[in-house]
Amino acid sequence: MILFENVGFRYDRGAEVLQNVNLEIPAGSFQFITGPSGAGKSSLLRLLYLDEKPTAGRISLFGRDVTTLTRDEIAWFRRRIGVVFQDFRLLDHLTAAENVALPLTVAGVREMAYRDNVTEMLQWVGLGDKMDVRPPELSGGEKQRVAIARAVVASPDIILADEPTGSVDPDMAERIMALFVEMNRLGKTILLASHDVPMIERYKLPITILKDGTIDDGMGHSGRGAAA
Amino acid sequence: MSALGRKGSLIPFTAASGFMMVLLIAAMAFLACFSLAGALGTTRIAGTWTEGLAGAATVRIPAGEEDRARRISLVLDVLRDTDGVADARPLSEKDVADLLTPWFGGTPELGELPAPSIVAVTLDAENEPDPSVVQARLDGASAGAVYDDHGRWRNRAAQAARAIGNLSYWALGLTVLAIMAGVFVVVAIAMSAHKSTIEALRLAGAEDRFIAGLYQKRFFWLGALGGLIGSGIALGAFVGLDTLASVRSALPMLEAPYYWPFVWVGIVVVCGLIAVLAARLAVLTTLRGRA
Ligand SMILES: Nc1ncnc2c1ncn2[C@@H]1O[C@H](COP(=O)(O)OP(=O)(O)OP(=O)(O)O)[C@@H](O)[C@H]1O
Ligand SMILES: [Mg+2]
């Protein structure tokens, strides 16, 4: 489903952010990426949601080399990928419900068809009473929950979450993790980037550790993500 | 669910920029209407002149010559014998006096003036004679008469009218281009203000044409509204302003006012479509350029 082969990446003319990354994420798996701040976790996810192209190596996604995708194909691929951005990226002029519905709206789904779905999703993240509120009037944790609802509402094949529990209290974090586990049980592939090592370790799932842009397998050279 | 029930725009357009866009398109539509009127009017005038004057010619017998009556009958004989001449008829002194009235004011006493004698010639429209041949025949009969089929004047006037008509079409075309350029620039600027929104839409899986559609919808209405206002004022001016009476008389559409509403709706829709086209171009080129 997701395959990185010797992937290298740099922003414009900056230094290399990722080097020689090899990673395989089979369909239906649930994995974590961790590592210190600045290690390149968000950059790696960025490559996966096709916001950037690798500057070296090869990434294949759904069996396609990502560098060969047309703009339309990129759009269609993104519909199969739900993303929780580290900085949420909500639209301030839309209500929470409109934000959650965005992946469905842009895919041309009629409001009639998704209305209940959106409501249910917002209730699930505990924001059933904030559907008409716009992001500037929401707390950080509430925004994060809107972002999570948006990422999963269209039932994508892959869910990428960048620090999805970074702004919520432990109870809500549990609840959000339970949502991801549930989605994974439904067959979704989930890749979650987080600093929160204690939380990650509780789930006994494969963990990839990034350090200075390379995968750290504890042996001083790059390799496949090691299971915790 | 009121949040979803209300159809909020996915892109936060501002009222102020919309107002300016309408103003620009209204001004352009106003100019376009006058260009169109100029083009239609002059083309028609040119047509009328050529048609009205075709099939007619005159033979002028200079004043001061003696034996006027004999010369006229000589001319008539030659003309009636000429291929392509349907009819030839001498104008009475009164007819000539009427023709001269604009130059002399009042009704001149022809006896006191060295007025030429004029023979009105009706030509066979299918088979107009070569002016030089007619002139040669008249000279042959030494009638001392001058043949004039108004060709030169007719052609020159009609050419001038047509030239103005063509320029008006150019002006119309340039106005349309100016509308497109204006919309293009405004859309491009709007897109840089909406950059993060557009990025969020793209990341949510929106295709370029979906984003273009959002702008097209908005700019169709701005274009149509601008067109409605601009052409409304222009059409109102045509009908209402005395100074434009002469333009009015040259415009064929004014003789059939029943289809005016359709012309108006047509202009409005065309303005909307021009704006749509320009907005689409602007969005697609901007998005591709950003990628
Ligand atoms: N848009 C950008 N342009 C240039 N450099 C960038 C950009 N975004 C990130 N970087 C650089 O890339 C490196 C990796 O950043 P990245 O955001 O991927 O790290 P991260 O592991 O997600 O960190 P954190 O845990 O703090 O979120 C950093 O050194 C950062 O300065
Ligand atoms: Mg990050």
mmCIF file of N, CA and C in Angstrom, chain A residues 49 51 71-72 74-76 78-79 85 89 91 93-95 97-98 101-103 105-106 108 111 114-115 118-119 131-132 134, chain B residues 1-12 196-210 287-288 290-291:
data_model
loop_
_atom_site.group_PDB
_atom_site.id
_atom_site.type_symbol
_atom_site.label_atom_id
_atom_site.label_comp_id
_atom_site.label_asym_id
_atom_site.label_seq_id
_atom_site.Cartn_x
_atom_site.Cartn_y
_atom_site.Cartn_z
ATOM 1 N N TYR A 49 0.849 12.488 1.723
ATOM 2 C CA TYR A 49 -0.383 13.089 1.208
ATOM 3 C C TYR A 49 -0.115 13.966 -0.023
ATOM 4 N N ASP A 51 1.804 16.364 -0.846
ATOM 5 C CA ASP A 51 1.995 17.811 -0.815
ATOM 6 C C ASP A 51 3.379 18.151 -1.350
ATOM 7 N N ARG A 71 -2.268 16.093 -11.796
ATOM 8 C CA ARG A 71 -2.939 16.880 -10.756
ATOM 9 C C ARG A 71 -4.289 16.284 -10.388
ATOM 10 N N ASP A 72 -5.018 15.824 -11.368
ATOM 11 C CA ASP A 72 -6.316 15.221 -11.072
ATOM 12 C C ASP A 72 -6.151 13.923 -10.274
ATOM 13 N N ILE A 74 -3.719 13.214 -8.314
ATOM 14 C CA ILE A 74 -3.344 13.596 -6.946
ATOM 15 C C ILE A 74 -4.602 13.885 -6.135
ATOM 16 N N ALA A 75 -5.540 14.625 -6.750
ATOM 17 C CA ALA A 75 -6.798 14.938 -6.061
ATOM 18 C C ALA A 75 -7.550 13.648 -5.708
ATOM 19 N N TRP A 76 -7.617 12.730 -6.674
ATOM 20 C CA TRP A 76 -8.365 11.484 -6.408
ATOM 21 C C TRP A 76 -7.674 10.642 -5.341
ATOM 22 N N ARG A 78 -5.904 11.804 -2.906
ATOM 23 C CA ARG A 78 -6.100 12.458 -1.613
ATOM 24 C C ARG A 78 -7.462 12.139 -1.012
ATOM 25 N N ARG A 79 -8.418 11.828 -1.881
ATOM 26 C CA ARG A 79 -9.735 11.470 -1.351
ATOM 27 C C ARG A 79 -9.696 10.121 -0.642
ATOM 28 N N PHE A 85 -3.776 17.229 10.278
ATOM 29 C CA PHE A 85 -2.549 18.021 10.215
ATOM 30 C C PHE A 85 -2.133 18.457 11.607
ATOM 31 N N ARG A 89 -5.228 23.071 10.131
ATOM 32 C CA ARG A 89 -5.630 23.584 8.825
ATOM 33 C C ARG A 89 -7.146 23.604 8.621
ATOM 34 N N LEU A 91 -10.684 25.730 8.031
ATOM 35 C CA LEU A 91 -11.037 26.980 7.363
ATOM 36 C C LEU A 91 -11.868 27.825 8.317
ATOM 37 N N HIS A 93 -13.583 30.475 7.972
ATOM 38 C CA HIS A 93 -14.866 31.058 7.575
ATOM 39 C C HIS A 93 -15.983 30.016 7.472
ATOM 40 N N LEU A 94 -15.616 28.752 7.723
ATOM 41 C CA LEU A 94 -16.639 27.708 7.695
ATOM 42 C C LEU A 94 -16.922 27.236 9.119
ATOM 43 N N THR A 95 -18.115 26.735 9.341
ATOM 44 C CA THR A 95 -18.443 26.203 10.668
ATOM 45 C C THR A 95 -17.736 24.868 10.853
ATOM 46 N N ALA A 97 -19.055 22.021 11.327
ATOM 47 C CA ALA A 97 -19.698 20.997 10.498
ATOM 48 C C ALA A 97 -19.271 21.128 9.033
ATOM 49 N N GLU A 98 -19.193 22.363 8.541
ATOM 50 C CA GLU A 98 -18.771 22.557 7.139
ATOM 51 C C GLU A 98 -17.324 22.120 6.943
ATOM 52 N N ALA A 101 -17.267 18.422 6.753
ATOM 53 C CA ALA A 101 -17.865 17.932 5.506
ATOM 54 C C ALA A 101 -16.985 18.189 4.280
ATOM 55 N N LEU A 102 -15.915 18.954 4.452
ATOM 56 C CA LEU A 102 -15.112 19.394 3.306
ATOM 57 C C LEU A 102 -14.683 18.278 2.342
ATOM 58 N N PRO A 103 -14.128 17.166 2.850
ATOM 59 C CA PRO A 103 -13.697 16.116 1.903
ATOM 60 C C PRO A 103 -14.866 15.578 1.077
ATOM 61 N N THR A 105 -17.698 17.416 0.348
ATOM 62 C CA THR A 105 -18.139 18.498 -0.540
ATOM 63 C C THR A 105 -17.268 18.562 -1.795
ATOM 64 N N VAL A 106 -15.950 18.519 -1.607
ATOM 65 C CA VAL A 106 -15.072 18.668 -2.773
ATOM 66 C C VAL A 106 -15.133 17.437 -3.676
ATOM 67 N N GLY A 108 -17.864 16.149 -4.430
ATOM 68 C CA GLY A 108 -19.138 16.265 -5.138
ATOM 69 C C GLY A 108 -20.282 15.489 -4.497
ATOM 70 N N GLU A 111 -25.144 17.153 -0.011
ATOM 71 C CA GLU A 111 -25.290 17.376 1.414
ATOM 72 C C GLU A 111 -26.264 16.391 2.039
ATOM 73 N N TYR A 114 -24.546 13.242 3.155
ATOM 74 C CA TYR A 114 -23.528 13.176 4.213
ATOM 75 C C TYR A 114 -23.948 13.822 5.536
ATOM 76 N N ARG A 115 -25.072 14.504 5.507
ATOM 77 C CA ARG A 115 -25.535 15.238 6.679
ATOM 78 C C ARG A 115 -25.435 14.430 7.980
ATOM 79 N N VAL A 118 -21.822 13.498 9.057
ATOM 80 C CA VAL A 118 -21.078 14.605 9.656
ATOM 81 C C VAL A 118 -21.525 14.820 11.091
ATOM 82 N N THR A 119 -22.821 14.804 11.302
ATOM 83 C CA THR A 119 -23.350 14.987 12.656
ATOM 84 C C THR A 119 -22.810 13.903 13.598
ATOM 85 N N MET A 131 -21.442 22.362 16.381
ATOM 86 C CA MET A 131 -21.419 22.171 14.935
ATOM 87 C C MET A 131 -21.434 23.487 14.158
ATOM 88 N N ASP A 132 -22.112 24.487 14.712
ATOM 89 C CA ASP A 132 -22.251 25.749 13.988
ATOM 90 C C ASP A 132 -21.189 26.770 14.377
ATOM 91 N N ARG A 134 -17.484 28.465 14.474
ATOM 92 C CA ARG A 134 -16.335 28.544 13.564
ATOM 93 C C ARG A 134 -15.030 28.353 14.340
ATOM 94 N N MET B 1 -29.861 20.594 10.498
ATOM 95 C CA MET B 1 -28.486 21.013 10.750
ATOM 96 C C MET B 1 -28.215 22.317 10.028
ATOM 97 N N SER B 2 -28.325 23.389 10.775
ATOM 98 C CA SER B 2 -28.284 24.691 10.115
ATOM 99 C C SER B 2 -26.920 24.968 9.499
ATOM 100 N N ALA B 3 -25.860 24.466 10.138
ATOM 101 C CA ALA B 3 -24.515 24.764 9.647
ATOM 102 C C ALA B 3 -24.337 24.272 8.219
ATOM 103 N N LEU B 4 -24.925 23.127 7.929
ATOM 104 C CA LEU B 4 -24.773 22.590 6.585
ATOM 105 C C LEU B 4 -25.917 23.034 5.689
ATOM 106 N N GLY B 5 -27.036 23.343 6.317
ATOM 107 C CA GLY B 5 -28.199 23.769 5.535
ATOM 108 C C GLY B 5 -27.915 25.071 4.821
ATOM 109 N N ARG B 6 -27.213 25.971 5.495
ATOM 110 C CA ARG B 6 -26.874 27.241 4.880
ATOM 111 C C ARG B 6 -25.726 26.986 3.913
ATOM 112 N N LYS B 7 -25.931 27.371 2.681
ATOM 113 C CA LYS B 7 -24.882 27.093 1.700
ATOM 114 C C LYS B 7 -23.810 28.174 1.776
ATOM 115 N N GLY B 8 -22.866 27.991 2.714
ATOM 116 C CA GLY B 8 -21.783 28.960 2.813
ATOM 117 C C GLY B 8 -20.833 28.759 1.656
ATOM 118 N N SER B 9 -20.225 29.852 1.197
ATOM 119 C CA SER B 9 -19.271 29.701 0.109
ATOM 120 C C SER B 9 -18.005 29.067 0.657
ATOM 121 N N LEU B 10 -17.440 28.156 -0.080
ATOM 122 C CA LEU B 10 -16.213 27.519 0.370
ATOM 123 C C LEU B 10 -15.060 28.504 0.357
ATOM 124 N N ILE B 11 -15.183 29.542 -0.496
ATOM 125 C CA ILE B 11 -14.125 30.548 -0.576
ATOM 126 C C ILE B 11 -14.670 31.856 -0.023
ATOM 127 N N PRO B 12 -13.925 32.469 0.906
ATOM 128 C CA PRO B 12 -14.443 33.675 1.547
ATOM 129 C C PRO B 12 -14.298 34.915 0.666
ATOM 130 N N SER B 196 -4.540 29.978 1.401
ATOM 131 C CA SER B 196 -4.600 28.869 2.357
ATOM 132 C C SER B 196 -5.907 28.090 2.202
ATOM 133 N N THR B 197 -6.968 28.793 1.854
ATOM 134 C CA THR B 197 -8.242 28.105 1.632
ATOM 135 C C THR B 197 -8.139 27.153 0.449
ATOM 136 N N ILE B 198 -7.539 27.656 -0.633
ATOM 137 C CA ILE B 198 -7.409 26.824 -1.829
ATOM 138 C C ILE B 198 -6.539 25.601 -1.531
ATOM 139 N N GLU B 199 -5.490 25.829 -0.725
ATOM 140 C CA GLU B 199 -4.631 24.715 -0.387
ATOM 141 C C GLU B 199 -5.404 23.679 0.427
ATOM 142 N N ALA B 200 -6.234 24.162 1.341
ATOM 143 C CA ALA B 200 -7.026 23.227 2.150
ATOM 144 C C ALA B 200 -7.987 22.435 1.259
ATOM 145 N N LEU B 201 -8.563 23.105 0.283
ATOM 146 C CA LEU B 201 -9.475 22.408 -0.638
ATOM 147 C C LEU B 201 -8.722 21.349 -1.441
ATOM 148 N N ARG B 202 -7.551 21.728 -1.935
ATOM 149 C CA ARG B 202 -6.750 20.770 -2.707
ATOM 150 C C ARG B 202 -6.380 19.564 -1.830
ATOM 151 N N LEU B 203 -5.974 19.856 -0.583
ATOM 152 C CA LEU B 203 -5.568 18.755 0.298
ATOM 153 C C LEU B 203 -6.748 17.860 0.661
ATOM 154 N N ALA B 204 -7.946 18.433 0.617
ATOM 155 C CA ALA B 204 -9.127 17.621 0.907
ATOM 156 C C ALA B 204 -9.544 16.812 -0.319
ATOM 157 N N GLY B 205 -8.838 17.013 -1.442
ATOM 158 C CA GLY B 205 -9.120 16.197 -2.628
ATOM 159 C C GLY B 205 -9.860 16.922 -3.733
ATOM 160 N N ALA B 206 -9.883 18.266 -3.677
ATOM 161 C CA ALA B 206 -10.573 19.013 -4.733
ATOM 162 C C ALA B 206 -9.739 19.016 -6.011
ATOM 163 N N GLU B 207 -10.382 18.776 -7.139
ATOM 164 C CA GLU B 207 -9.702 18.890 -8.424
ATOM 165 C C GLU B 207 -9.635 20.368 -8.793
ATOM 166 N N ASP B 208 -8.712 20.677 -9.712
ATOM 167 C CA ASP B 208 -8.585 22.074 -10.149
ATOM 168 C C ASP B 208 -9.916 22.606 -10.680
ATOM 169 N N ARG B 209 -10.631 21.753 -11.437
ATOM 170 C CA ARG B 209 -11.877 22.261 -12.033
ATOM 171 C C ARG B 209 -12.947 22.532 -10.985
ATOM 172 N N PHE B 210 -12.846 21.830 -9.842
ATOM 173 C CA PHE B 210 -13.790 22.120 -8.761
ATOM 174 C C PHE B 210 -13.535 23.528 -8.218
ATOM 175 N N LEU B 287 -3.297 27.849 -10.603
ATOM 176 C CA LEU B 287 -3.091 26.588 -9.883
ATOM 177 C C LEU B 287 -1.928 25.802 -10.477
ATOM 178 N N ARG B 288 -1.881 25.746 -11.812
ATOM 179 C CA ARG B 288 -0.795 24.973 -12.430
ATOM 180 C C ARG B 288 0.546 25.627 -12.120
ATOM 181 N N ARG B 290 1.323 27.252 -9.509
ATOM 182 C CA ARG B 290 1.700 27.039 -8.120
ATOM 183 C C ARG B 290 2.260 25.654 -7.874
ATOM 184 N N ALA B 291 1.739 24.705 -8.619
ATOM 185 C CA ALA B 291 2.104 23.316 -8.360
ATOM 186 C C ALA B 291 3.610 23.164 -8.391
#
